[in-house]
């Protein structure tokens, strides 16, 4: 890890300032959480200090801002790790004309799944429960300071870790970029990141998209649940088909995401009214 | 964490002049809502609304922490649907956010972002105000009279909307060849019941095999050597 620790020491004062600003900007991550892009808007705003520093002209900046509006969802406490890595990759992209900018989002997608898994269990799971336990014992006795204790026990480690993650992510990303000599290995990393990214999206489609025709129909006095029959053939078939349908409408039919959102709501309504759900 | 019952209950208690009771109610509700956290896109009954309203009503009616939950829970469930509506409404201005991004109007992007939060707070505030003002029984009646169809549709829509987000993500990455990996990840969860974490770990291994192993037989020795050296440099300790 000697390269890595070296890279942290090598971060220039200008870069340090950029990373500190990114840390501060990262707190608005969840303000506009929505179903279309999840934390996308927050992430892009968090990246702005880096984008402003790395790119000079408005076109590149706008490009980068829009790039980082892509769907993103990770535990807010460790998001700065991914932001740091993305910043290092953007820096490489600005210097190296052969750099495939698509790899940045591929790496983000590949990372957000596993980091969220770890982050959620550490922060939402362990740390929160420990802090709540301490605060609870005070509050149950009627002492309002328990709430303050809860907030302190939780947020002090949280803020320290989040701050360090920004720098760690950037150092790791710079290290990674620095070791890549020819564009050959870069292509391979991009391809690898795309593979992992696609697999993770496939996995998330199965676990987070929910479409279950729980409606029942009666035949000669016996009640049948429609979804049971679909499940016997192919579990999660409907979420898969629906996601692929959305993809087709976006990619081939060039429909806008907002239209698809409204379409989804209308379809939900129709399904419920028809008794299919 | 300021939105958790421990803090909300205490703050409501301070606002109503009884911090001790507020803390007790907050503690009781925190225990109940301990498991109610949002993982990924799955929204649970809203702990903040439930705790705020429950504590307020418990203190106003003078009944104590035991009733805080009974009074607060129906509102928490309602809060769940409100949150989903909020998420849907916020989705509508994402197109505008894209436009601002392209034009590098970061101030306006920030404004949109904060609007999302203010929207949620305003709705919560309204619900809170109405409940305390009209009393919980009136509000419960209103909630019970919302057609089941509407609530159910929102729930179903909440399950479908992530698909739009994923489709957006797939756009730059998915080609007819690459779709192989999408299906692989999907199959692992749907048929083999693996977690997303397991799929990622597996994905990393598959990616390595596909990218670094399979290509080697075909490429010539020179580029092989160069790539091997670069690969080793990547892992140099």
Coordinates of N, CA, C and O in Angstrom, one line a residue, chain B residues 26-189:
Chain B
X26 N -40.0 9.7 23.0 CA -39.0 9.5 22.0 C -38.3 8.2 22.1 O -38.1 7.4 21.2
X27 N -38.0 7.8 23.4 CA -37.3 6.6 23.6 C -38.2 5.4 23.3 O -37.8 4.4 22.6
X28 N -39.5 5.5 23.7 CA -40.4 4.4 23.5 C -40.6 4.2 22.0 O -40.6 3.0 21.5
X29 N -40.7 5.3 21.3 CA -40.9 5.2 19.8 C -39.7 4.7 19.1 O -39.8 4.0 18.1
X30 N -38.5 5.1 19.6 CA -37.3 4.7 18.9 C -37.2 3.2 18.9 O -36.8 2.6 17.9
X31 N -37.5 2.6 20.0 CA -37.4 1.1 20.2 C -38.4 0.5 19.1 O -38.0 -0.5 18.4
X32 N -39.6 1.0 19.0 CA -40.5 0.5 18.1 C -40.1 0.6 16.6 O -40.2 -0.3 15.8
X33 N -39.6 1.8 16.3 CA -39.2 2.1 14.9 C -37.7 1.7 14.6 O -37.2 2.1 13.6
X34 N -37.1 1.0 15.5 CA -35.7 0.7 15.3 C -35.4 0.1 14.0 O -34.4 0.3 13.3
X35 N -36.4 -0.8 13.5 CA -36.1 -1.5 12.3 C -36.6 -0.7 11.1 O -36.3 -1.1 9.9
X36 N -37.2 0.5 11.3 CA -37.8 1.2 10.2 C -36.8 2.1 9.5 O -36.7 3.3 9.8
X37 N -35.9 1.6 8.7 CA -35.0 2.4 8.0 C -35.1 2.1 6.5 O -35.5 1.0 6.1
X38 N -34.7 3.1 5.7 CA -34.8 2.9 4.2 C -33.6 2.3 3.7 O -32.5 2.9 3.7
X39 N -33.7 1.1 3.2 CA -32.6 0.4 2.5 C -32.9 0.4 1.0 O -33.9 -0.1 0.6
X40 N -32.0 1.1 0.3 CA -32.2 1.2 -1.2 C -33.4 2.0 -1.4 O -33.6 3.1 -1.0
X41 N -34.3 1.4 -2.2 CA -35.5 2.1 -2.6 C -36.8 1.7 -1.8 O -37.9 2.1 -2.1
X42 N -36.6 0.9 -0.8 CA -37.7 0.4 0.0 C -38.0 1.3 1.1 O -37.2 1.5 2.0
X43 N -39.3 1.9 1.1 CA -39.6 2.9 2.1 C -40.5 2.3 3.2 O -41.5 1.8 2.9
X44 N -40.0 2.5 4.5 CA -40.8 1.9 5.6 C -41.8 3.0 6.1 O -41.7 4.1 5.7
X45 N -42.7 2.6 7.1 CA -43.5 3.6 7.7 C -42.6 4.7 8.3 O -41.6 4.5 8.8
X46 N -43.1 6.0 8.2 CA -42.2 7.1 8.5 C -42.0 7.3 10.0 O -43.0 7.8 10.6
X47 N -40.8 7.1 10.5 CA -40.6 7.2 11.9 C -40.6 8.6 12.4 O -41.1 8.9 13.5
X48 N -40.2 9.5 11.6 CA -40.2 10.9 12.0 C -41.6 11.5 12.3 O -41.9 12.1 13.3
X49 N -42.5 11.3 11.3 CA -43.9 11.7 11.4 C -44.5 11.0 12.6 O -45.2 11.6 13.4
X50 N -44.4 9.7 12.6 CA -45.0 8.9 13.7 C -44.5 9.4 15.1 O -45.4 9.6 16.0
X51 N -43.2 9.6 15.2 CA -42.7 10.1 16.5 C -43.2 11.5 16.8 O -43.6 11.8 18.0
X52 N -43.1 12.4 15.9 CA -43.5 13.8 16.1 C -44.9 13.9 16.5 O -45.2 14.5 17.6
X53 N -45.8 13.3 15.7 CA -47.2 13.4 16.0 C -47.6 12.6 17.3 O -48.3 13.1 18.2
X54 N -47.0 11.4 17.4 CA -47.3 10.6 18.6 C -46.9 11.3 19.8 O -47.7 11.3 20.8
X55 N -45.7 11.8 19.9 CA -45.2 12.5 21.1 C -46.1 13.7 21.4 O -46.5 13.9 22.5
X56 N -46.4 14.5 20.3 CA -47.2 15.7 20.6 C -48.5 15.3 21.1 O -49.0 15.9 22.1
X57 N -49.2 14.3 20.5 CA -50.5 14.0 21.0 C -50.4 13.4 22.4 O -51.3 13.6 23.3
X58 N -49.4 12.6 22.7 CA -49.3 12.0 24.0 C -49.1 13.1 25.1 O -49.7 13.0 26.2
X59 N -48.4 14.1 24.8 CA -48.2 15.2 25.7 C -49.4 16.0 25.9 O -49.9 16.4 27.0
X60 N -50.1 16.4 24.7 CA -51.3 17.2 24.8 C -52.4 16.5 25.5 O -53.1 17.2 26.3
X61 N -52.6 15.2 25.2 CA -53.7 14.6 25.9 C -53.3 14.1 27.3 O -54.2 13.7 28.1
X62 N -52.0 14.3 27.6 CA -51.5 14.0 28.9 C -51.5 12.5 29.3 O -51.5 12.1 30.4
X63 N -51.5 11.6 28.2 CA -51.7 10.2 28.5 C -50.4 9.5 28.7 O -50.3 8.4 29.3
X64 N -49.2 10.0 28.1 CA -48.0 9.3 28.4 C -47.5 8.5 27.2 O -48.2 8.3 26.2
X65 N -46.2 7.9 27.4 CA -45.6 7.3 26.3 C -46.3 6.1 25.7 O -46.1 5.7 24.5
X66 N -47.1 5.4 26.5 CA -47.7 4.1 26.1 C -48.6 4.4 24.9 O -48.8 3.6 24.0
X67 N -49.3 5.6 24.9 CA -50.2 5.9 23.8 C -49.5 6.5 22.6 O -50.2 6.6 21.5
X68 N -48.3 7.0 22.8 CA -47.6 7.7 21.7 C -47.6 6.8 20.4 O -47.8 7.3 19.3
X69 N -47.4 5.6 20.6 CA -47.3 4.7 19.5 C -48.6 4.5 18.8 O -48.8 4.6 17.6
X70 N -49.7 4.2 19.6 CA -51.0 4.0 19.0 C -51.5 5.2 18.3 O -52.1 5.1 17.2
X71 N -51.2 6.4 18.8 CA -51.6 7.6 18.2 C -50.8 7.9 17.0 O -51.2 8.5 16.0
X72 N -49.5 7.6 17.0 CA -48.6 8.0 16.0 C -48.5 7.0 14.8 O -48.2 7.5 13.7
X73 N -48.8 5.8 15.0 CA -48.5 4.8 13.9 C -49.3 5.0 12.7 O -48.8 4.9 11.6
X74 N -50.7 5.3 12.8 CA -51.4 5.5 11.5 C -50.8 6.6 10.7 O -50.8 6.5 9.5
X75 N -50.4 7.7 11.4 CA -49.8 8.8 10.6 C -48.4 8.3 10.0 O -48.1 8.8 8.9
X76 N -47.7 7.4 10.7 CA -46.4 7.0 10.1 C -46.7 6.2 8.8 O -45.9 6.4 7.9
X77 N -47.8 5.4 8.8 CA -48.1 4.7 7.6 C -48.5 5.6 6.5 O -48.1 5.5 5.3
X78 N -49.3 6.7 6.9 CA -49.6 7.7 5.9 C -48.4 8.4 5.4 O -48.3 8.7 4.2
X79 N -47.4 8.6 6.3 CA -46.2 9.3 5.9 C -45.4 8.5 4.9 O -44.7 9.0 4.0
X80 N -45.6 7.2 5.0 CA -44.9 6.3 4.0 C -45.4 6.6 2.6 O -44.6 6.8 1.7
X81 N -46.7 6.7 2.5 CA -47.3 7.0 1.1 C -46.9 8.4 0.7 O -46.6 8.7 -0.5
X82 N -46.9 9.4 1.6 CA -46.6 10.8 1.3 C -45.1 10.8 0.8 O -44.9 11.5 -0.2
X83 N -44.2 10.0 1.4 CA -42.9 10.0 0.9 C -42.8 9.5 -0.5 O -42.0 10.1 -1.3
X84 N -43.6 8.5 -0.8 CA -43.5 8.0 -2.2 C -44.0 9.0 -3.1 O -43.4 9.2 -4.2
X85 N -45.1 9.7 -2.7 CA -45.6 10.8 -3.6 C -44.5 11.9 -3.8 O -44.2 12.3 -4.9
X86 N -43.8 12.2 -2.7 CA -42.7 13.1 -2.8 C -41.6 12.7 -3.8 O -41.1 13.5 -4.6
X87 N -41.3 11.4 -3.7 CA -40.2 10.9 -4.6 C -40.7 11.0 -6.0 O -39.9 11.3 -6.9
X88 N -42.0 10.7 -6.2 CA -42.5 10.8 -7.6 C -42.5 12.2 -8.1 O -42.1 12.5 -9.2
X89 N -42.9 13.1 -7.3 CA -43.0 14.5 -7.7 C -41.6 15.0 -8.0 O -41.4 15.7 -9.0
X90 N -40.6 14.7 -7.2 CA -39.3 15.1 -7.4 C -38.7 14.6 -8.7 O -37.9 15.2 -9.4
X91 N -39.2 13.4 -9.1 CA -38.7 12.8 -10.4 C -39.0 13.7 -11.5 O -38.3 13.7 -12.5
X92 N -40.1 14.5 -11.4 CA -40.6 15.2 -12.5 C -39.6 16.4 -12.9 O -39.6 16.7 -14.1
X93 N -38.9 16.9 -12.0 CA -38.0 18.0 -12.4 C -36.6 17.5 -12.7 O -35.7 18.4 -12.8
X94 N -36.3 16.2 -12.8 CA -35.0 15.8 -13.1 C -34.6 16.2 -14.5 O -33.4 16.5 -14.8
X95 N -35.6 16.2 -15.4 CA -35.3 16.7 -16.8 C -34.8 18.1 -16.8 O -33.8 18.5 -17.5
X96 N -35.4 18.9 -16.0 CA -35.0 20.3 -15.8 C -33.5 20.4 -15.2 O -32.7 21.2 -15.7
X97 N -33.3 19.5 -14.3 CA -31.9 19.4 -13.7 C -30.9 19.1 -14.8 O -29.8 19.7 -14.8
X98 N -31.2 18.2 -15.7 CA -30.3 17.9 -16.8 C -30.0 19.1 -17.6 O -28.9 19.4 -18.0
X99 N -31.1 19.9 -17.9 CA -30.9 21.1 -18.7 C -30.0 22.1 -18.0 O -29.0 22.6 -18.6
X100 N -30.2 22.3 -16.7 CA -29.3 23.2 -16.0 C -27.9 22.7 -15.9 O -26.9 23.4 -16.0
X101 N -27.7 21.3 -15.9 CA -26.4 20.8 -15.8 C -25.6 21.1 -17.1 O -24.5 21.5 -17.1
X102 N -26.3 20.8 -18.2 CA -25.7 21.1 -19.5 C -25.2 22.6 -19.6 O -24.2 22.9 -20.2
X103 N -26.1 23.5 -19.0 CA -25.7 24.9 -19.1 C -24.9 25.4 -18.0 O -24.6 26.5 -17.8
X104 N -24.4 24.4 -17.1 CA -23.6 24.7 -16.0 C -24.3 25.8 -15.1 O -23.6 26.7 -14.6
X105 N -25.5 25.7 -14.9 CA -26.2 26.6 -14.0 C -26.3 26.0 -12.6 O -27.4 25.5 -12.2
X106 N -25.2 25.9 -11.9 CA -25.1 25.1 -10.7 C -26.1 25.7 -9.6 O -26.7 25.0 -8.8
X107 N -26.2 27.0 -9.6 CA -27.0 27.7 -8.6 C -28.5 27.2 -8.7 O -29.1 26.9 -7.7
X108 N -28.9 27.1 -10.0 CA -30.3 26.6 -10.2 C -30.4 25.1 -9.8 O -31.5 24.7 -9.3
X109 N -29.4 24.3 -10.0 CA -29.4 22.9 -9.6 C -29.6 22.8 -8.1 O -30.3 22.0 -7.6
X110 N -28.8 23.7 -7.4 CA -28.9 23.7 -6.0 C -30.3 24.0 -5.5 O -30.9 23.4 -4.6
X111 N -30.9 25.0 -6.2 CA -32.2 25.4 -5.9 C -33.2 24.3 -6.0 O -34.1 24.0 -5.2
X112 N -33.1 23.5 -7.1 CA -33.9 22.4 -7.4 C -33.8 21.3 -6.2 O -34.7 20.8 -5.7
X113 N -32.5 21.1 -5.9 CA -32.2 20.1 -4.9 C -32.9 20.5 -3.5 O -33.5 19.7 -2.9
X114 N -32.7 21.8 -3.1 CA -33.3 22.2 -1.9 C -34.8 22.2 -2.0 O -35.5 22.0 -1.0
X115 N -35.3 22.5 -3.2 CA -36.8 22.4 -3.3 C -37.3 21.1 -2.9 O -38.4 21.0 -2.3
X116 N -36.6 20.0 -3.3 CA -37.0 18.7 -3.0 C -37.2 18.5 -1.5 O -38.1 17.9 -1.0
X117 N -36.2 19.1 -0.7 CA -36.3 18.9 0.7 C -37.4 19.8 1.3 O -38.2 19.3 2.1
X118 N -37.5 21.0 0.8 CA -38.6 21.9 1.3 C -40.0 21.4 1.0 O -40.9 21.5 1.8
X119 N -40.1 20.7 -0.2 CA -41.4 20.1 -0.6 C -41.8 19.1 0.5 O -42.9 19.1 1.0
X120 N -40.8 18.2 0.8 CA -41.1 17.2 1.8 C -41.4 17.8 3.2 O -42.4 17.4 3.8
X121 N -40.6 18.8 3.6 CA -40.9 19.4 4.9 C -42.2 20.1 4.9 O -42.9 20.0 6.0
X122 N -42.6 20.7 3.8 CA -43.9 21.4 3.8 C -45.0 20.4 4.0 O -45.9 20.7 4.8
X123 N -44.9 19.4 3.2 CA -46.0 18.4 3.3 C -46.1 17.8 4.7 O -47.2 17.7 5.3
X124 N -44.9 17.4 5.3 CA -44.9 16.9 6.6 C -45.5 17.9 7.6 O -46.3 17.6 8.5
X125 N -45.1 19.2 7.4 CA -45.6 20.2 8.3 C -47.1 20.4 8.3 O -47.7 20.5 9.3
X126 N -47.6 20.3 7.0 CA -49.1 20.4 6.8 C -49.8 19.3 7.5 O -50.8 19.5 8.3
X127 N -49.2 18.1 7.3 CA -49.9 16.9 8.0 C -49.8 17.0 9.5 O -50.8 16.8 10.2
X128 N -48.7 17.4 10.0 CA -48.5 17.6 11.4 C -49.5 18.7 12.0 O -50.2 18.4 13.0
X129 N -49.6 19.8 11.3 CA -50.4 20.9 11.7 C -51.9 20.4 11.7 O -52.6 20.6 12.7
X130 N -52.3 19.8 10.6 CA -53.7 19.3 10.6 C -54.1 18.4 11.6 O -55.1 18.4 12.2
X131 N -53.1 17.4 11.9 CA -53.4 16.4 12.9 C -53.6 17.0 14.3 O -54.5 16.7 15.0
X132 N -52.7 17.9 14.7 CA -52.8 18.5 16.0 C -54.0 19.4 16.1 O -54.7 19.5 17.1
X133 N -54.2 20.2 15.0 CA -55.3 21.2 15.0 C -56.7 20.5 15.1 O -57.5 20.9 15.8
X134 N -56.8 19.5 14.2 CA -58.1 18.9 14.1 C -58.3 17.7 15.1 O -59.4 17.2 15.3
X135 N -57.2 17.3 15.6 CA -57.3 16.1 16.5 C -57.1 14.8 15.7 O -57.5 14.7 14.6
X136 N -56.6 13.8 16.4 CA -56.1 12.6 15.6 C -57.3 11.9 15.0 O -57.2 11.2 14.0
X137 N -58.5 11.9 15.7 CA -59.6 11.0 15.2 C -60.1 11.5 13.9 O -60.4 10.8 13.0
X138 N -60.1 12.9 13.8 CA -60.6 13.5 12.5 C -59.6 13.1 11.4 O -60.1 12.6 10.3
X139 N -58.3 13.2 11.6 CA -57.3 12.8 10.6 C -57.4 11.4 10.2 O -57.4 11.0 9.1
X140 N -57.6 10.5 11.3 CA -57.7 9.1 11.0 C -58.9 8.8 10.1 O -58.8 8.0 9.2
X141 N -60.0 9.5 10.3 CA -61.2 9.3 9.4 C -60.8 9.7 8.0 O -61.2 8.9 7.1
X142 N -60.2 10.8 7.8 CA -59.8 11.2 6.5 C -58.9 10.2 5.8 O -59.1 9.8 4.7
X143 N -57.9 9.7 6.6 CA -57.0 8.7 6.0 C -57.8 7.4 5.6 O -57.5 6.8 4.6
X144 N -58.7 7.0 6.5 CA -59.5 5.8 6.2 C -60.3 6.0 4.9 O -60.7 5.0 4.3
X145 N -60.7 7.2 4.7 CA -61.6 7.4 3.5 C -60.8 7.6 2.2 O -61.5 7.7 1.1
X146 N -59.5 7.7 2.2 CA -58.8 7.7 1.0 C -59.0 6.3 0.3 O -58.8 5.3 0.9
X147 N -59.5 6.3 -1.0 CA -59.8 5.1 -1.6 C -58.6 4.1 -1.6 O -57.4 4.5 -1.8
X148 N -58.9 2.9 -1.3 CA -57.8 1.8 -1.2 C -57.1 1.8 -2.5 O -55.9 1.5 -2.6
X149 N -57.8 2.1 -3.6 CA -57.3 2.0 -5.0 C -56.1 3.0 -5.1 O -55.0 2.6 -5.6
X150 N -56.3 4.2 -4.6 CA -55.2 5.2 -4.7 C -54.0 4.8 -3.9 O -52.9 4.8 -4.4
X151 N -54.2 4.3 -2.7 CA -53.1 3.9 -1.9 C -52.3 2.8 -2.5 O -51.1 2.7 -2.6
X152 N -53.1 1.8 -3.0 CA -52.5 0.6 -3.6 C -51.7 1.0 -4.8 O -50.6 0.5 -5.1
X153 N -52.3 1.8 -5.7 CA -51.6 2.2 -6.9 C -50.3 2.9 -6.6 O -49.3 2.6 -7.3
X154 N -50.3 3.7 -5.6 CA -49.0 4.4 -5.2 C -48.0 3.4 -4.8 O -46.8 3.5 -5.1
X155 N -48.5 2.4 -4.0 CA -47.5 1.4 -3.6 C -46.9 0.6 -4.8 O -45.7 0.4 -4.9
X156 N -47.8 0.2 -5.7 CA -47.3 -0.5 -6.9 C -46.4 0.4 -7.7 O -45.3 0.0 -8.2
X157 N -46.8 1.7 -7.9 CA -46.0 2.6 -8.7 C -44.6 2.7 -8.0 O -43.6 2.7 -8.7
X158 N -44.6 2.7 -6.7 CA -43.3 2.8 -6.0 C -42.4 1.6 -6.3 O -41.2 1.7 -6.4
X159 N -43.0 0.5 -6.6 CA -42.2 -0.7 -7.0 C -41.7 -0.6 -8.4 O -40.7 -1.2 -8.8
X160 N -42.5 0.1 -9.3 CA -42.2 0.1 -10.7 C -41.2 1.2 -11.1 O -40.4 1.0 -12.0
X161 N -41.2 2.3 -10.3 CA -40.4 3.4 -10.7 C -38.9 3.2 -10.7 O -38.2 3.7 -11.6
X162 N -38.4 2.3 -9.8 CA -36.9 2.1 -9.9 C -36.5 1.5 -11.2 O -35.4 1.7 -11.7
X163 N -37.5 0.8 -11.9 CA -37.2 0.2 -13.2 C -36.8 1.3 -14.2 O -35.9 1.2 -15.0
X164 N -37.4 2.5 -14.1 CA -37.1 3.6 -15.0 C -35.7 4.1 -14.7 O -34.9 4.3 -15.6
X165 N -35.3 4.2 -13.4 CA -34.0 4.6 -13.1 C -32.9 3.6 -13.6 O -31.9 4.0 -14.1
X166 N -33.2 2.3 -13.4 CA -32.3 1.3 -13.9 C -32.1 1.4 -15.4 O -31.0 1.2 -16.0
X167 N -33.3 1.6 -16.1 CA -33.2 1.6 -17.5 C -32.3 2.8 -18.0 O -31.6 2.7 -18.9
X168 N -32.4 3.9 -17.2 CA -31.6 5.1 -17.5 C -30.1 4.7 -17.4 O -29.3 5.1 -18.1
X169 N -29.8 4.0 -16.3 CA -28.4 3.6 -16.1 C -27.9 2.6 -17.2 O -26.8 2.7 -17.5
X170 N -28.8 1.8 -17.7 CA -28.4 0.8 -18.6 C -28.1 1.5 -20.0 O -27.3 0.9 -20.7
X171 N -28.7 2.6 -20.2 CA -28.6 3.2 -21.6 C -27.2 3.3 -22.1 O -26.9 2.8 -23.2
X172 N -26.2 3.9 -21.3 CA -24.8 4.0 -21.9 C -24.1 2.6 -22.0 O -23.2 2.4 -22.7
X173 N -24.6 1.7 -21.1 CA -23.7 0.5 -20.9 C -24.2 -0.7 -21.7 O -23.4 -1.6 -22.0
X174 N -25.5 -0.8 -22.0 CA -26.0 -2.1 -22.5 C -26.0 -2.2 -24.0 O -26.6 -1.3 -24.7
X175 N -25.3 -3.2 -24.5 CA -25.4 -3.5 -25.9 C -25.9 -4.9 -26.0 O -26.1 -5.6 -25.0
X176 N -26.2 -5.4 -27.2 CA -26.8 -6.7 -27.3 C -25.8 -7.7 -26.8 O -26.2 -8.7 -26.2
X177 N -24.5 -7.5 -27.0 CA -23.5 -8.5 -26.4 C -23.5 -8.4 -24.9 O -23.4 -9.4 -24.2
X178 N -23.4 -7.1 -24.4 CA -23.2 -6.9 -23.0 C -24.4 -7.4 -22.2 O -24.3 -7.7 -21.0
X179 N -25.6 -7.5 -22.8 CA -26.8 -7.8 -22.1 C -26.7 -9.2 -21.4 O -27.3 -9.4 -20.4
X180 N -25.7 -9.9 -21.9 CA -25.4 -11.2 -21.2 C -25.2 -11.1 -19.7 O -25.7 -11.8 -18.9
X181 N -24.4 -10.0 -19.3 CA -24.0 -9.9 -17.9 C -25.2 -9.4 -17.1 O -25.4 -9.7 -16.0
X182 N -26.0 -8.5 -17.8 CA -27.2 -8.0 -17.1 C -28.1 -9.2 -16.7 O -28.5 -9.3 -15.5
X183 N -28.3 -10.2 -17.6 CA -29.1 -11.3 -17.3 C -28.5 -12.2 -16.3 O -29.1 -12.8 -15.4
X184 N -27.1 -12.3 -16.4 CA -26.4 -13.1 -15.4 C -26.7 -12.6 -14.0 O -27.1 -13.4 -13.1
X185 N -26.5 -11.3 -13.8 CA -26.8 -10.7 -12.5 C -28.2 -10.9 -12.0 O -28.5 -11.3 -10.9
X186 N -29.1 -10.8 -13.0 CA -30.5 -10.9 -12.7 C -30.8 -12.4 -12.3 O -31.5 -12.6 -11.3
X187 N -30.3 -13.3 -13.0 CA -30.6 -14.7 -12.7 C -30.0 -15.1 -11.3 O -30.7 -15.8 -10.6
X188 N -28.9 -14.5 -11.0 CA -28.3 -14.9 -9.7 C -29.2 -14.5 -8.5 O -29.2 -15.2 -7.5
X189 N -29.9 -13.4 -8.7 CA -30.8 -12.9 -7.6 C -32.2 -13.6 -7.7 O -32.7 -14.1 -6.7

